mmCIF file of C-alpha atoms in Angstrom:
data_model
loop_
_atom_site.group_PDB
_atom_site.id
_atom_site.type_symbol
_atom_site.label_atom_id
_atom_site.label_comp_id
_atom_site.label_asym_id
_atom_site.label_seq_id
_atom_site.Cartn_x
_atom_site.Cartn_y
_atom_site.Cartn_z
ATOM 1 C CA MET A 62 30.941 13.569 -19.665
ATOM 2 C CA LYS A 63 32.230 12.695 -23.194
ATOM 3 C CA LYS A 64 30.932 9.155 -22.758
ATOM 4 C CA ILE A 65 27.463 10.541 -22.069
ATOM 5 C CA MET A 66 27.469 12.882 -24.851
ATOM 6 C CA PHE A 67 28.541 9.946 -27.224
ATOM 7 C CA VAL A 68 26.076 7.476 -25.762
ATOM 8 C CA LEU A 69 22.874 9.766 -25.707
ATOM 9 C CA PRO A 70 22.596 10.284 -29.509
ATOM 10 C CA LEU A 71 23.078 6.542 -30.131
ATOM 11 C CA LEU A 72 20.355 5.725 -27.686
ATOM 12 C CA VAL A 73 18.001 8.218 -29.215
ATOM 13 C CA PHE A 74 18.539 7.013 -32.751
ATOM 14 C CA SER A 75 18.124 3.430 -31.767
ATOM 15 C CA LEU A 76 14.975 4.036 -30.098
ATOM 16 C CA GLY A 77 13.693 5.803 -33.181
ATOM 17 C CA ALA A 78 14.669 2.919 -35.273
ATOM 18 C CA PHE A 79 12.641 0.470 -33.127
ATOM 19 C CA SER A 80 9.709 2.885 -33.210
ATOM 20 C CA GLN A 81 9.203 2.385 -36.953
ATOM 21 C CA THR A 82 6.697 -0.489 -37.647
ATOM 22 C CA ASN A 83 5.404 -1.731 -40.817
ATOM 23 C CA ALA A 84 1.897 -2.239 -39.623
ATOM 24 C CA LEU A 85 -1.056 -2.620 -41.929
ATOM 25 C CA PRO A 86 -3.957 -0.137 -41.555
ATOM 26 C CA MET A 87 -7.610 -1.075 -41.126
ATOM 27 C CA ASP A 88 -10.280 0.064 -43.445
ATOM 28 C CA GLU A 89 -13.869 1.105 -42.629
ATOM 29 C CA ARG A 90 -14.941 -2.554 -42.622
ATOM 30 C CA GLY A 91 -12.388 -3.467 -39.901
ATOM 31 C CA LYS A 92 -10.169 -5.420 -42.271
ATOM 32 C CA TYR A 93 -6.477 -5.057 -42.569
ATOM 33 C CA THR A 94 -5.894 -3.388 -46.013
ATOM 34 C CA PHE A 95 -2.788 -2.611 -47.906
ATOM 35 C CA LEU A 96 -3.534 0.469 -50.288
ATOM 36 C CA GLU A 97 -1.276 2.104 -52.664
ATOM 37 C CA VAL A 98 -2.259 4.920 -55.082
ATOM 38 C CA ALA A 99 0.465 5.773 -57.447
ATOM 39 C CA GLU A 100 0.528 8.417 -60.062
ATOM 40 C CA LEU A 101 2.260 7.932 -63.394
ATOM 41 C CA PRO A 102 1.447 10.789 -65.687
ATOM 42 C CA LEU A 103 3.654 9.838 -68.627
ATOM 43 C CA VAL A 104 2.075 6.372 -68.950
ATOM 44 C CA LYS A 105 -1.347 6.169 -70.976
ATOM 45 C CA LYS A 106 -4.395 4.136 -69.824
ATOM 46 C CA GLU A 107 -3.999 1.696 -72.638
ATOM 47 C CA VAL A 108 -0.343 1.095 -71.709
ATOM 48 C CA MET A 109 -1.141 0.792 -68.127
ATOM 49 C CA SER A 110 -3.774 -1.857 -69.003
ATOM 50 C CA ALA A 111 -1.283 -3.781 -71.054
ATOM 51 C CA ASN A 112 1.122 -3.612 -68.182
ATOM 52 C CA ALA A 113 -1.490 -4.791 -65.708
ATOM 53 C CA LYS A 114 -2.202 -7.851 -67.674
ATOM 54 C CA ARG A 115 1.714 -8.631 -68.098
ATOM 55 C CA PHE A 116 1.879 -8.308 -64.257
ATOM 56 C CA PHE A 117 -0.753 -10.906 -63.539
ATOM 57 C CA LYS A 118 0.527 -13.162 -66.289
ATOM 58 C CA GLY A 119 4.034 -12.887 -64.930
ATOM 59 C CA TYR A 120 3.053 -13.763 -61.357
ATOM 60 C CA SER A 121 0.416 -16.413 -62.273
ATOM 61 C CA LYS A 122 1.740 -18.788 -59.719
ATOM 62 C CA ALA A 123 1.109 -16.486 -56.734
ATOM 63 C CA ILE A 124 -1.833 -14.324 -58.010
ATOM 64 C CA LYS A 125 -4.839 -15.696 -59.917
ATOM 65 C CA LEU A 126 -6.770 -13.291 -61.844
ATOM 66 C CA SER A 127 -10.438 -14.067 -61.189
ATOM 67 C CA SER A 128 -12.412 -11.176 -63.120
ATOM 68 C CA SER A 129 -11.841 -7.967 -64.821
ATOM 69 C CA GLU A 130 -14.037 -5.019 -65.886
ATOM 70 C CA GLY A 131 -12.785 -4.155 -69.255
ATOM 71 C CA ASP A 132 -9.402 -2.596 -69.045
ATOM 72 C CA THR A 133 -10.038 -0.533 -66.016
ATOM 73 C CA ALA A 134 -10.201 -2.753 -63.148
ATOM 74 C CA PHE A 135 -8.640 -6.208 -62.390
ATOM 75 C CA TYR A 136 -9.570 -8.515 -59.463
ATOM 76 C CA GLY A 137 -8.025 -11.605 -58.216
ATOM 77 C CA LYS A 138 -6.862 -13.873 -55.421
ATOM 78 C CA GLY A 139 -3.325 -14.402 -54.212
ATOM 79 C CA LYS A 140 -1.047 -16.141 -51.820
ATOM 80 C CA MET A 141 2.189 -15.162 -50.027
ATOM 81 C CA VAL A 142 4.433 -17.563 -48.053
ATOM 82 C CA LEU A 143 5.848 -15.966 -44.868
ATOM 83 C CA ASN A 144 9.285 -17.234 -43.915
ATOM 84 C CA LYS A 145 11.366 -17.241 -40.755
ATOM 85 C CA SER A 146 15.018 -16.861 -41.123
ATOM 86 C CA LEU A 147 17.830 -17.006 -38.891
ATOM 87 C CA VAL A 148 21.287 -16.411 -40.274
ATOM 88 C CA GLY A 149 20.649 -17.790 -43.847
ATOM 89 C CA VAL A 150 18.764 -20.769 -42.525
ATOM 90 C CA GLY A 151 14.880 -20.426 -42.647
ATOM 91 C CA HIS A 152 11.685 -22.231 -42.843
ATOM 92 C CA PRO A 153 8.210 -21.018 -43.740
ATOM 93 C CA THR A 154 5.926 -20.017 -40.729
ATOM 94 C CA GLY A 155 2.698 -19.852 -42.736
ATOM 95 C CA GLU A 156 0.971 -18.509 -45.718
ATOM 96 C CA ALA A 157 -1.487 -15.654 -46.159
ATOM 97 C CA LYS A 158 -4.194 -15.577 -48.780
ATOM 98 C CA TYR A 159 -5.574 -12.280 -49.773
ATOM 99 C CA ASN A 160 -7.754 -10.476 -52.440
ATOM 100 C CA ILE A 161 -6.178 -8.131 -54.865
ATOM 101 C CA SER A 162 -7.824 -5.319 -56.814
ATOM 102 C CA LEU A 163 -6.126 -3.103 -59.347
ATOM 103 C CA GLU A 164 -8.049 -0.156 -60.672
ATOM 104 C CA LEU A 165 -6.759 2.001 -63.423
ATOM 105 C CA ARG A 166 -7.321 5.665 -64.546
ATOM 106 C CA ASN A 167 -5.491 7.988 -66.903
ATOM 107 C CA GLY A 168 -2.156 8.747 -65.165
ATOM 108 C CA LYS A 169 -2.708 6.720 -61.978
ATOM 109 C CA TYR A 170 -3.588 3.402 -60.562
ATOM 110 C CA ARG A 171 -4.903 1.974 -57.283
ATOM 111 C CA LEU A 172 -3.748 -1.307 -55.759
ATOM 112 C CA ILE A 173 -5.657 -2.812 -52.770
ATOM 113 C CA LEU A 174 -4.679 -6.025 -51.044
ATOM 114 C CA THR A 175 -7.292 -7.023 -48.386
ATOM 115 C CA ASP A 176 -9.007 -9.922 -46.650
ATOM 116 C CA PHE A 177 -5.962 -11.588 -45.449
ATOM 117 C CA MET A 178 -6.281 -15.162 -44.089
ATOM 118 C CA PHE A 179 -3.408 -16.556 -42.260
ATOM 119 C CA THR A 180 -2.771 -20.354 -42.268
ATOM 120 C CA PRO A 181 0.277 -21.496 -40.203
ATOM 121 C CA TYR A 182 2.618 -24.248 -41.239
ATOM 122 C CA GLU A 183 3.741 -27.098 -39.064
ATOM 123 C CA ARG A 184 6.211 -29.803 -39.440
ATOM 124 C CA ASP A 185 4.787 -33.150 -40.492
ATOM 125 C CA ARG A 186 6.334 -36.534 -39.745
ATOM 126 C CA TYR A 187 8.496 -36.398 -42.807
ATOM 127 C CA GLY A 188 10.066 -33.151 -41.866
ATOM 128 C CA ASN A 189 8.359 -30.977 -44.406
ATOM 129 C CA PHE A 190 6.363 -27.855 -43.430
ATOM 130 C CA VAL A 191 2.673 -28.111 -44.433
ATOM 131 C CA PRO A 192 -0.372 -26.052 -43.889
ATOM 132 C CA VAL A 193 -2.569 -26.565 -40.940
ATOM 133 C CA ALA A 194 -6.079 -27.129 -41.760
ATOM 134 C CA VAL A 195 -7.337 -24.001 -39.771
ATOM 135 C CA SER A 196 -7.067 -20.678 -41.433
ATOM 136 C CA THR A 197 -7.889 -17.505 -39.287
ATOM 137 C CA ALA A 198 -8.530 -13.902 -40.412
ATOM 138 C CA LEU A 199 -5.742 -11.527 -39.719
ATOM 139 C CA GLU A 200 -8.066 -9.278 -37.918
ATOM 140 C CA LYS A 201 -8.918 -11.772 -35.248
ATOM 141 C CA SER A 202 -6.390 -10.829 -32.590
ATOM 142 C CA PRO A 203 -4.801 -13.775 -30.636
ATOM 143 C CA GLY A 204 -4.306 -14.081 -26.893
ATOM 144 C CA LYS A 205 -1.610 -12.828 -24.790
ATOM 145 C CA LEU A 206 0.585 -15.945 -25.496
ATOM 146 C CA ASN A 207 0.704 -15.704 -29.226
ATOM 147 C CA ASN A 208 0.659 -11.773 -29.454
ATOM 148 C CA THR A 209 4.343 -11.435 -30.524
ATOM 149 C CA GLU A 210 4.124 -14.112 -33.182
ATOM 150 C CA TRP A 211 0.949 -12.509 -34.523
ATOM 151 C CA GLU A 212 2.730 -8.957 -34.796
ATOM 152 C CA LYS A 213 5.671 -10.664 -36.627
ATOM 153 C CA ASN A 214 3.103 -12.164 -39.131
ATOM 154 C CA VAL A 215 1.365 -8.868 -39.709
ATOM 155 C CA SER A 216 4.671 -6.998 -40.179
ATOM 156 C CA SER A 217 5.835 -9.817 -42.558
ATOM 157 C CA ILE A 218 2.546 -9.634 -44.466
ATOM 158 C CA ALA A 219 3.031 -5.759 -44.703
ATOM 159 C CA GLY A 220 6.644 -6.169 -45.922
ATOM 160 C CA GLU A 221 5.485 -8.832 -48.659
ATOM 161 C CA SER A 222 2.633 -6.492 -49.633
ATOM 162 C CA ARG A 223 5.106 -3.668 -50.093
ATOM 163 C CA LYS A 224 7.372 -6.081 -52.427
ATOM 164 C CA ILE A 225 4.173 -6.774 -54.559
ATOM 165 C CA ALA A 226 3.426 -2.984 -54.763
ATOM 166 C CA ASP A 227 7.108 -2.167 -55.763
ATOM 167 C CA LYS A 228 7.044 -4.928 -58.507
ATOM 168 C CA LEU A 229 3.874 -3.567 -59.907
ATOM 169 C CA LYS A 230 5.166 -0.089 -59.767
ATOM 170 C CA THR A 231 8.223 -1.087 -61.864
ATOM 171 C CA MET A 232 6.006 -3.002 -64.286
ATOM 172 C CA MET A 233 3.497 -0.202 -64.590
ATOM 173 C CA SER A 234 6.088 2.465 -65.186
ATOM 174 C CA ASN A 235 6.960 1.071 -68.533
ATOM 175 C CA THR A 236 5.749 3.357 -71.271
ATOM 176 C CA VAL A 237 5.883 0.948 -74.188
ATOM 177 C CA LYS A 238 2.743 -0.978 -74.687
ATOM 178 C CA ASP A 239 4.303 -4.278 -75.759
ATOM 179 C CA PRO A 240 8.030 -4.210 -75.126
ATOM 180 C CA LYS A 241 9.835 -6.508 -77.576
ATOM 181 C CA PRO A 242 12.663 -8.553 -76.115
ATOM 182 C CA GLU A 243 15.946 -8.063 -77.800
ATOM 183 C CA THR A 244 16.708 -11.081 -79.936
ATOM 184 C CA LYS A 245 20.288 -11.842 -80.953
ATOM 185 C CA LYS A 246 20.944 -13.430 -84.296
ATOM 186 C CA PRO A 247 23.027 -16.488 -83.980
ATOM 187 C CA ALA A 248 26.640 -16.033 -85.302
ATOM 188 C CA ALA A 249 26.994 -17.190 -88.982
ATOM 189 C CA ILE A 250 29.025 -20.189 -89.146
ATOM 190 C CA SER A 251 31.549 -20.435 -92.057
ATOM 191 C CA THR A 252 32.231 -23.918 -93.268
ATOM 192 C CA THR A 253 34.789 -22.716 -95.870
ATOM 193 C CA LYS A 254 37.185 -21.125 -93.363
ATOM 194 C CA TRP A 255 38.746 -23.102 -90.717
#
């Protein structure tokens, strides 16, 4: 009886852990969309605009800013590489391209990642992982054979989107418009004492 009382809570908690998924919701157009609205009441709109520009400049390799509407909206395209890892050894499984939009208001901002296009990677004759020529929209559901791989890709994209949102939130929570990096003066060298 004691064993059953010990195993039963473990079973219930483990089933609860498996039921938590990181899936992306669909919007009204039928596209997978990552949406985050964050309120930052202490940060002014001008400071948020400077922080947004700094965010896009800092991640210029992964996110390309294509247009902006003044200091209130920023639009661009991005790319994330999805990795498959087993005990420290991993390889890329594919890349996902997406559209990003960041809209600012006083005290809050809205981040939208949408229009995900997945391009799988395959190993070429030199052992490098390169993208395949065919990209598919994330909304296009695969058949029964590739369903588990597709679900892993969707959850991986959701996780990477969450990382982007967290990086943006830490960048936007800065309350100083242009933070100055601390510069250290080089130590004065005395040529008379030695």
